[in-house]
Amino acid sequence: MSFIVMKFGGSSVGTPERMQRVAKRIIENRQAGHDVVVVVSAMGDTTDDLIDQSKLLNPNPPAREMDMLLTTGEQISVALLSMTIHQLGHHAVSLTGWQAGIRTDAIHSKAKITDIRTDRMLKEVDAGHIVIVAGFQGMSEDGDITTLGRGGSDTTAVALAAALNADVCEIYTDVDGIYSTDPRVVKCARKLDEISYDEMLELAHLGAAVLHPRAVEYAKHYNVKLVVRSSFTYNEGTSVKEEVTMEQGAVVRGIAFDKNVARISILGVPDLPGVLATVFGALANNGVDVDIIVQSGVQDGTADFSFTLSLDDKDKAVAVIENLHGELPYSKVTSEDNLVKVSIVGAGMVSNPGVAATMFAAISGLGISIKMVSTSEIRLSCVIDAEPLQEVVRALHTAYGLDTAEQAFVGGPQDRR
């Protein structure tokens, strides 16, 4: 017998038929003698629908009230899944995040888990019940409902696995593992049998949507055995762990892309000490995270510099910089948003100097200009115009020898494209 945490995303429970399939999958593990705790996301597009409804009534709703609203999506899922399991002859109990003992800080919409009190869950498990927990949510010490940010159900699952000392945390989705890139874009993408925490963390931060970055951080920190697999098939998934066996010649393991990118440029900035600290300090104080930063050479005592950030933060960032004009006499601030960031990731990159040249050649060979570049030991990112994104991803996938003869599997049999 082992202790398993199973997490199912919104696409896995998006219809009654899929809900029944998930229920049967859970029951199979319980019948095999395993203790089971399940984490579920909101069904299908429920969260997006709730956001759209809120904006019809208030374009800028209070974050606290949005948390109250959005957590209802997961509560619907856990109740319906529990009912389905009961109908199939087994006992399940659904719990909200706060009933499951998940405590967070008080930052609405981006809360972080501070503690998990497992008493209630363990009591239900000891009684032989399947426990169904609403993902994405918790409660602050003040008693307010909070959410963990989009994709937070992954974080819920891994955090519960760590708190419960589970043997494995299985993340079920509509693909049967982690691929070398998005299989919806590259049909011949390569499924990885295993990937390191560090590689997966880079891919998640760079736009790979299969796992939430904070979930990977939790898994690495608490050494949680993490497996990503399909809720539609019984194929072996991908293991995410500390150390992996390097495939022969697999210098680049994955290609990720982020469409949520904007660039801001500040022109004619005085070349004086403290300028960058002033700008980025003000942005940080307003909750704006920046990514790639590039400064040009100094001419006539002034310089230009540009940085990338989330598209969602672009207007806020421009307003912050314009408010600095009195103390920072720059000549002009510009912004652009029709951009994407394409990245390659692989632990073998650090000892292979030709990797960057291959990426630059593949992109320039398509007649596309690279606007910004950022590197680390296991990652290389380029900012380009958004329009040729898919063409660039396919070219890079081929250039690094990642193409396979088989077509990637996405969704159930009825969803095969």
C-alpha positions as CSV (number, residue, x, y, z in Angstrom):
1,M,0.0,0.0,0.0
2,S,1.2,3.5,-0.7
3,F,-0.1,7.0,-0.3
4,I,-0.9,8.8,-3.6
5,V,-1.9,12.4,-4.4
6,M,-3.6,12.7,-7.7
7,K,-4.3,16.0,-9.4
8,F,-6.7,16.5,-12.3
9,G,-6.8,19.7,-14.3
10,G,-9.9,21.4,-15.7
11,S,-9.8,19.7,-19.1
12,S,-9.8,16.3,-17.4
13,V,-13.1,17.0,-15.6
14,G,-14.6,19.4,-18.2
15,T,-17.6,17.2,-19.1
16,P,-19.7,14.6,-17.2
17,E,-18.1,11.9,-19.3
18,R,-14.6,13.0,-18.4
19,M,-15.7,13.4,-14.7
20,Q,-16.8,9.7,-14.7
21,R,-13.5,8.6,-16.4
22,V,-11.6,10.4,-13.6
23,A,-13.7,8.9,-10.9
24,K,-13.0,5.4,-12.2
25,R,-9.3,6.1,-12.4
26,I,-9.3,7.2,-8.7
27,I,-11.4,4.2,-7.7
28,E,-8.9,1.9,-9.4
29,N,-6.1,3.2,-7.2
30,R,-8.2,2.8,-4.1
31,Q,-9.2,-0.7,-5.0
32,A,-5.5,-1.5,-5.4
33,G,-5.1,-0.7,-1.7
34,H,-3.7,2.8,-1.9
35,D,-4.6,5.7,0.2
36,V,-5.8,8.5,-2.1
37,V,-6.1,12.2,-1.8
38,V,-7.2,14.0,-5.0
39,V,-6.8,17.7,-6.0
40,V,-9.1,19.1,-8.7
41,S,-9.2,22.3,-10.7
42,A,-12.3,24.1,-11.9
43,M,-14.1,22.4,-14.8
44,G,-13.1,23.5,-18.3
45,D,-13.3,27.3,-18.8
46,T,-15.2,27.9,-15.5
47,T,-12.6,30.3,-14.1
48,D,-12.4,32.3,-17.3
49,D,-16.2,32.5,-17.4
50,L,-16.3,33.8,-13.8
51,I,-13.7,36.4,-14.6
52,D,-15.7,37.6,-17.6
53,Q,-18.9,37.8,-15.6
54,S,-17.1,39.9,-12.9
55,K,-15.8,42.4,-15.4
56,L,-19.3,43.0,-16.8
57,L,-20.2,44.3,-13.3
58,N,-16.9,45.8,-12.2
59,P,-13.9,46.2,-14.6
60,N,-11.6,46.5,-11.6
61,P,-13.0,44.3,-8.8
62,P,-11.4,44.1,-5.4
63,A,-8.9,41.2,-5.2
64,R,-10.6,39.9,-2.0
65,E,-13.9,39.6,-3.8
66,M,-12.4,38.0,-6.8
67,D,-10.9,35.3,-4.6
68,M,-14.4,34.7,-3.1
69,L,-15.7,34.3,-6.6
70,L,-13.0,32.2,-8.3
71,T,-12.8,29.6,-5.5
72,T,-16.4,28.5,-6.3
73,G,-15.2,26.9,-9.5
74,E,-13.1,24.3,-7.7
75,Q,-15.8,23.8,-5.1
76,I,-18.2,22.8,-7.9
77,S,-15.6,20.3,-9.2
78,V,-14.9,18.6,-5.9
79,A,-18.6,18.2,-5.0
80,L,-19.5,16.8,-8.5
81,L,-16.5,14.4,-8.4
82,S,-17.4,13.2,-4.9
83,M,-21.0,12.6,-6.0
84,T,-19.7,10.6,-9.0
85,I,-17.5,8.4,-6.9
86,H,-20.5,7.8,-4.5
87,Q,-22.6,6.8,-7.5
88,L,-20.0,4.2,-8.5
89,G,-20.2,2.6,-5.0
90,H,-17.3,4.2,-3.1
91,H,-17.1,6.7,-0.4
92,A,-15.5,10.1,-1.0
93,V,-15.6,13.4,0.9
94,S,-15.0,16.8,-0.7
95,L,-13.1,19.5,1.1
96,T,-12.5,23.1,0.3
97,G,-8.9,24.3,0.7
98,W,-9.6,25.8,4.1
99,Q,-11.4,22.6,5.3
100,A,-8.3,20.7,4.2
101,G,-6.2,22.9,6.5
102,I,-4.4,24.9,3.8
103,R,-3.2,28.2,5.4
104,T,-1.8,31.0,3.4
105,D,-0.5,34.6,3.7
106,A,-3.0,37.4,3.1
107,I,-2.0,38.4,-0.5
108,H,-5.2,37.9,-2.5
109,S,-4.9,36.4,-6.0
110,K,-1.2,35.5,-5.4
111,A,-1.2,33.9,-1.9
112,K,1.6,31.6,-0.8
113,I,1.0,28.5,1.4
114,T,2.4,29.0,4.9
115,D,1.1,25.8,6.6
116,I,-1.0,22.8,6.0
117,R,-2.9,21.2,9.0
118,T,-3.4,17.7,7.9
119,D,-5.6,16.4,10.7
120,R,-8.9,16.5,8.9
121,M,-7.5,14.8,5.7
122,L,-5.8,12.1,7.7
123,K,-8.9,11.4,9.7
124,E,-10.9,10.8,6.5
125,V,-8.1,8.7,4.9
126,D,-7.9,6.6,8.1
127,A,-11.7,6.0,7.8
128,G,-11.1,4.6,4.3
129,H,-12.5,7.6,2.4
130,I,-11.2,9.1,-0.8
131,V,-10.5,12.7,-0.1
132,I,-11.2,15.3,-2.8
133,V,-9.6,18.7,-2.2
134,A,-10.3,21.9,-4.0
135,G,-7.1,23.2,-5.6
136,F,-5.9,26.7,-6.0
137,Q,-7.2,28.0,-2.7
138,G,-6.6,28.4,1.1
139,M,-7.4,30.6,4.0
140,S,-5.4,33.4,5.6
141,E,-4.9,33.6,9.4
142,D,-7.5,36.4,9.4
143,G,-10.1,33.9,8.0
144,D,-10.2,35.3,4.5
145,I,-10.5,33.0,1.5
146,T,-7.4,33.3,-0.8
147,T,-6.2,31.9,-4.1
148,L,-2.7,30.8,-5.2
149,G,-2.7,32.3,-8.7
150,R,-3.6,30.7,-12.0
151,G,-2.3,27.2,-12.1
152,G,-2.2,27.0,-8.4
153,S,-3.9,23.6,-8.2
154,D,-0.5,22.1,-9.2
155,T,1.0,23.8,-6.2
156,T,-1.8,22.6,-3.9
157,A,-1.2,19.0,-5.0
158,V,2.6,19.1,-4.5
159,A,2.2,20.9,-1.2
160,L,-0.3,18.3,0.1
161,A,2.0,15.5,-1.1
162,A,4.8,17.0,0.9
163,A,2.7,17.6,4.0
164,L,1.2,14.1,3.9
165,N,4.5,12.4,3.2
166,A,2.9,10.8,0.1
167,D,4.8,8.3,-1.9
168,V,4.1,10.1,-5.2
169,C,2.2,13.1,-6.6
170,E,0.6,12.4,-10.0
171,I,-0.4,15.3,-12.2
172,Y,-3.0,14.2,-14.7
173,T,-3.5,16.4,-17.8
174,D,-4.5,16.1,-21.4
175,V,-1.0,15.1,-22.6
176,D,0.7,11.9,-21.6
177,G,3.8,13.5,-20.1
178,I,6.2,16.3,-20.6
179,Y,7.3,16.9,-24.2
180,S,10.3,18.6,-25.7
181,T,7.9,21.4,-26.7
182,D,4.1,22.0,-26.9
183,P,2.8,19.0,-28.8
184,R,-0.1,21.2,-30.1
185,V,2.5,23.2,-32.0
186,V,5.0,20.5,-33.0
187,K,3.2,17.2,-33.7
188,C,6.4,15.3,-33.7
189,A,7.5,16.5,-30.3
190,R,9.5,14.1,-28.2
191,K,8.0,12.7,-24.9
192,L,10.6,12.8,-22.1
193,D,10.8,9.8,-19.8
194,E,12.3,11.9,-17.1
195,I,13.5,15.5,-16.5
196,S,15.3,17.2,-13.7
197,Y,13.7,19.7,-11.3
198,D,16.0,22.4,-12.5
199,E,15.2,21.9,-16.2
200,M,11.5,21.6,-15.5
201,L,11.6,24.8,-13.4
202,E,13.2,26.7,-16.2
203,L,10.6,25.4,-18.7
204,A,7.7,26.2,-16.4
205,H,9.0,29.8,-15.8
206,L,9.6,30.2,-19.5
207,G,6.0,29.4,-20.6
208,A,5.6,25.6,-20.6
209,A,2.1,25.3,-19.3
210,V,2.2,21.6,-18.2
211,L,3.3,22.4,-14.7
212,H,3.1,25.5,-12.5
213,P,6.5,26.9,-11.5
214,R,5.7,27.1,-7.8
215,A,4.7,23.4,-7.9
216,V,8.1,22.4,-9.2
217,E,9.8,24.6,-6.6
218,Y,7.8,22.8,-3.9
219,A,8.7,19.4,-5.4
220,K,12.4,20.2,-5.5
221,H,12.5,21.7,-2.0
222,Y,10.6,18.8,-0.4
223,N,11.9,16.1,-2.7
224,V,8.4,15.1,-3.8
225,K,8.3,12.4,-6.4
226,L,6.4,14.0,-9.2
227,V,4.9,12.3,-12.3
228,V,3.0,14.0,-15.2
229,R,0.7,11.7,-17.1
230,S,-2.5,11.6,-19.1
231,S,-6.0,11.2,-17.6
232,F,-7.1,9.7,-21.0
233,T,-4.6,6.9,-21.3
234,Y,-2.5,4.5,-19.2
235,N,0.7,5.4,-20.9
236,E,3.8,5.9,-18.7
237,G,4.2,9.5,-17.8
238,T,7.3,11.7,-17.2
239,S,9.1,11.6,-13.9
240,V,10.4,14.9,-12.5
241,K,13.2,14.4,-10.1
242,E,16.6,15.6,-8.8
243,E,18.9,13.8,-11.1
244,V,18.2,12.2,-14.5
245,T,20.0,10.0,-17.0
246,M,21.2,12.2,-19.8
247,E,20.1,11.0,-23.2
248,Q,23.0,10.5,-25.6
249,G,23.4,13.8,-27.6
250,A,20.4,15.5,-25.9
251,V,22.0,18.8,-25.2
252,V,18.7,20.7,-25.5
253,R,15.8,19.0,-23.6
254,G,13.0,21.4,-24.3
255,I,11.7,24.5,-26.1
256,A,9.3,26.8,-24.3
257,F,7.6,30.0,-25.4
258,D,5.9,32.8,-23.6
259,K,3.3,35.0,-25.3
260,N,2.7,37.2,-22.3
261,V,5.6,39.5,-23.1
262,A,6.0,43.3,-23.4
263,R,9.1,45.5,-23.8
264,I,9.6,48.9,-22.4
265,S,12.5,51.2,-23.5
266,I,13.7,54.3,-21.6
267,L,15.7,56.6,-23.9
268,G,18.2,59.3,-23.1
269,V,18.8,58.3,-19.4
270,P,21.6,60.2,-17.6
271,D,24.7,58.0,-17.2
272,L,24.8,58.5,-13.4
273,P,25.1,56.0,-10.5
274,G,21.8,54.8,-9.0
275,V,19.7,55.3,-12.2
276,L,18.8,51.6,-12.6
277,A,18.2,51.3,-8.9
278,T,15.7,54.2,-9.0
279,V,13.8,52.7,-11.9
280,F,13.7,49.1,-10.9
281,G,13.2,49.9,-7.2
282,A,10.1,51.9,-8.1
283,L,8.8,49.0,-10.3
284,A,9.4,46.5,-7.5
285,N,7.6,48.7,-5.0
286,N,4.6,48.6,-7.3
287,G,4.7,44.8,-7.7
288,V,6.1,44.8,-11.2
289,D,8.6,42.0,-12.0
290,V,11.0,42.5,-14.8
291,D,12.8,39.8,-16.9
292,I,15.5,40.6,-19.5
293,I,17.4,43.9,-19.1
294,V,19.6,45.4,-21.8
295,Q,21.5,48.7,-21.7
296,S,23.1,50.3,-24.7
297,G,26.4,52.1,-24.8
298,V,26.8,55.7,-23.4
299,Q,26.7,58.6,-25.9
300,D,26.9,62.3,-24.9
301,G,26.5,61.3,-21.2
302,T,23.2,59.4,-21.7
303,A,22.2,55.8,-22.4
304,D,19.2,53.8,-23.4
305,F,18.0,50.7,-21.8
306,S,15.1,48.2,-22.3
307,F,13.5,45.5,-20.3
308,T,10.9,42.9,-20.7
309,L,8.0,42.2,-18.4
310,S,4.6,40.5,-18.2
311,L,2.2,42.0,-20.7
312,D,-0.3,42.3,-17.9
313,D,2.0,44.8,-16.1
314,K,2.9,47.0,-19.1
315,D,0.5,49.9,-18.5
316,K,1.3,49.9,-14.8
317,A,5.0,50.0,-15.5
318,V,4.8,52.8,-18.0
319,A,2.8,54.9,-15.4
320,V,5.4,54.2,-12.7
321,I,8.2,55.3,-15.0
322,E,6.3,58.5,-16.2
323,N,5.9,59.4,-12.5
324,L,9.7,59.3,-12.1
325,H,10.3,61.9,-14.8
326,G,10.7,64.7,-12.3
327,E,13.7,63.0,-10.6
328,L,14.9,61.1,-13.6
329,P,15.1,63.4,-16.7
330,Y,15.0,60.8,-19.5
331,S,14.0,61.9,-23.0
332,K,11.4,59.3,-23.9
333,V,9.7,56.1,-22.8
334,T,8.3,53.6,-25.4
335,S,6.6,50.2,-25.2
336,E,5.7,47.4,-27.5
337,D,3.6,44.3,-26.9
338,N,3.4,42.2,-30.1
339,L,6.3,40.0,-28.8
340,V,7.1,36.5,-27.6
341,K,10.0,35.0,-25.8
342,V,11.3,31.7,-27.2
343,S,13.7,29.6,-25.0
344,I,15.7,26.5,-25.1
345,V,16.5,24.5,-22.0
346,G,19.0,21.7,-21.2
347,A,21.4,20.8,-18.5
348,G,24.0,19.8,-21.2
349,M,24.1,23.3,-22.6
350,V,26.7,24.6,-20.3
351,S,29.4,22.4,-21.8
352,N,28.3,22.8,-25.5
353,P,29.3,26.3,-26.8
354,G,27.7,25.7,-30.2
355,V,24.2,25.7,-28.8
356,A,23.7,29.5,-29.0
357,A,25.0,29.6,-32.5
358,T,22.5,27.0,-33.6
359,M,19.6,28.9,-32.1
360,F,20.7,32.2,-33.7
361,A,21.2,30.5,-37.1
362,A,17.8,28.8,-37.0
363,I,16.0,32.1,-36.2
364,S,18.0,34.3,-38.7
365,G,17.5,31.6,-41.4
366,L,13.8,32.4,-41.3
367,G,14.6,36.1,-41.8
368,I,13.6,37.0,-38.3
369,S,15.4,39.6,-36.1
370,I,16.2,38.9,-32.5
371,K,15.4,41.8,-30.3
372,M,16.8,40.7,-26.9
373,V,18.8,37.7,-25.6
374,S,19.1,36.3,-22.1
375,T,21.2,33.3,-20.9
376,S,21.9,31.1,-17.9
377,E,23.8,27.8,-17.5
378,I,20.9,25.7,-18.7
379,R,18.7,28.2,-20.6
380,L,18.9,30.6,-23.6
381,S,16.0,33.0,-24.4
382,C,15.4,35.2,-27.4
383,V,12.7,37.9,-27.7
384,I,11.2,38.1,-31.2
385,D,8.1,39.4,-33.0
386,A,5.0,37.3,-32.2
387,E,3.8,36.5,-35.6
388,P,6.3,33.8,-36.7
389,L,6.3,32.0,-33.3
390,Q,5.2,28.6,-34.4
391,E,7.5,28.6,-37.4
392,V,10.4,29.4,-35.1
393,V,9.6,26.7,-32.6
394,R,9.4,24.1,-35.3
395,A,12.7,25.2,-36.8
396,L,14.4,25.1,-33.4
397,H,12.9,21.7,-32.7
398,T,14.4,20.3,-35.9
399,A,17.7,22.1,-35.5
400,Y,18.4,20.4,-32.1
401,G,17.4,17.0,-33.4
402,L,14.3,16.7,-31.2
403,D,11.8,15.6,-33.9
404,T,10.5,12.1,-33.7
405,A,8.7,9.8,-36.2
406,E,5.7,9.5,-33.9
407,Q,2.9,12.0,-33.4
408,A,2.3,13.3,-29.9
409,F,-0.9,12.4,-28.2
410,V,-3.1,15.2,-26.8
411,G,-6.5,14.6,-25.1
412,G,-8.8,11.6,-25.3
413,P,-9.5,9.5,-28.4
414,Q,-12.2,11.8,-29.5
415,D,-9.8,14.8,-29.2
416,R,-7.0,13.3,-31.4
417,R,-6.1,15.8,-34.2
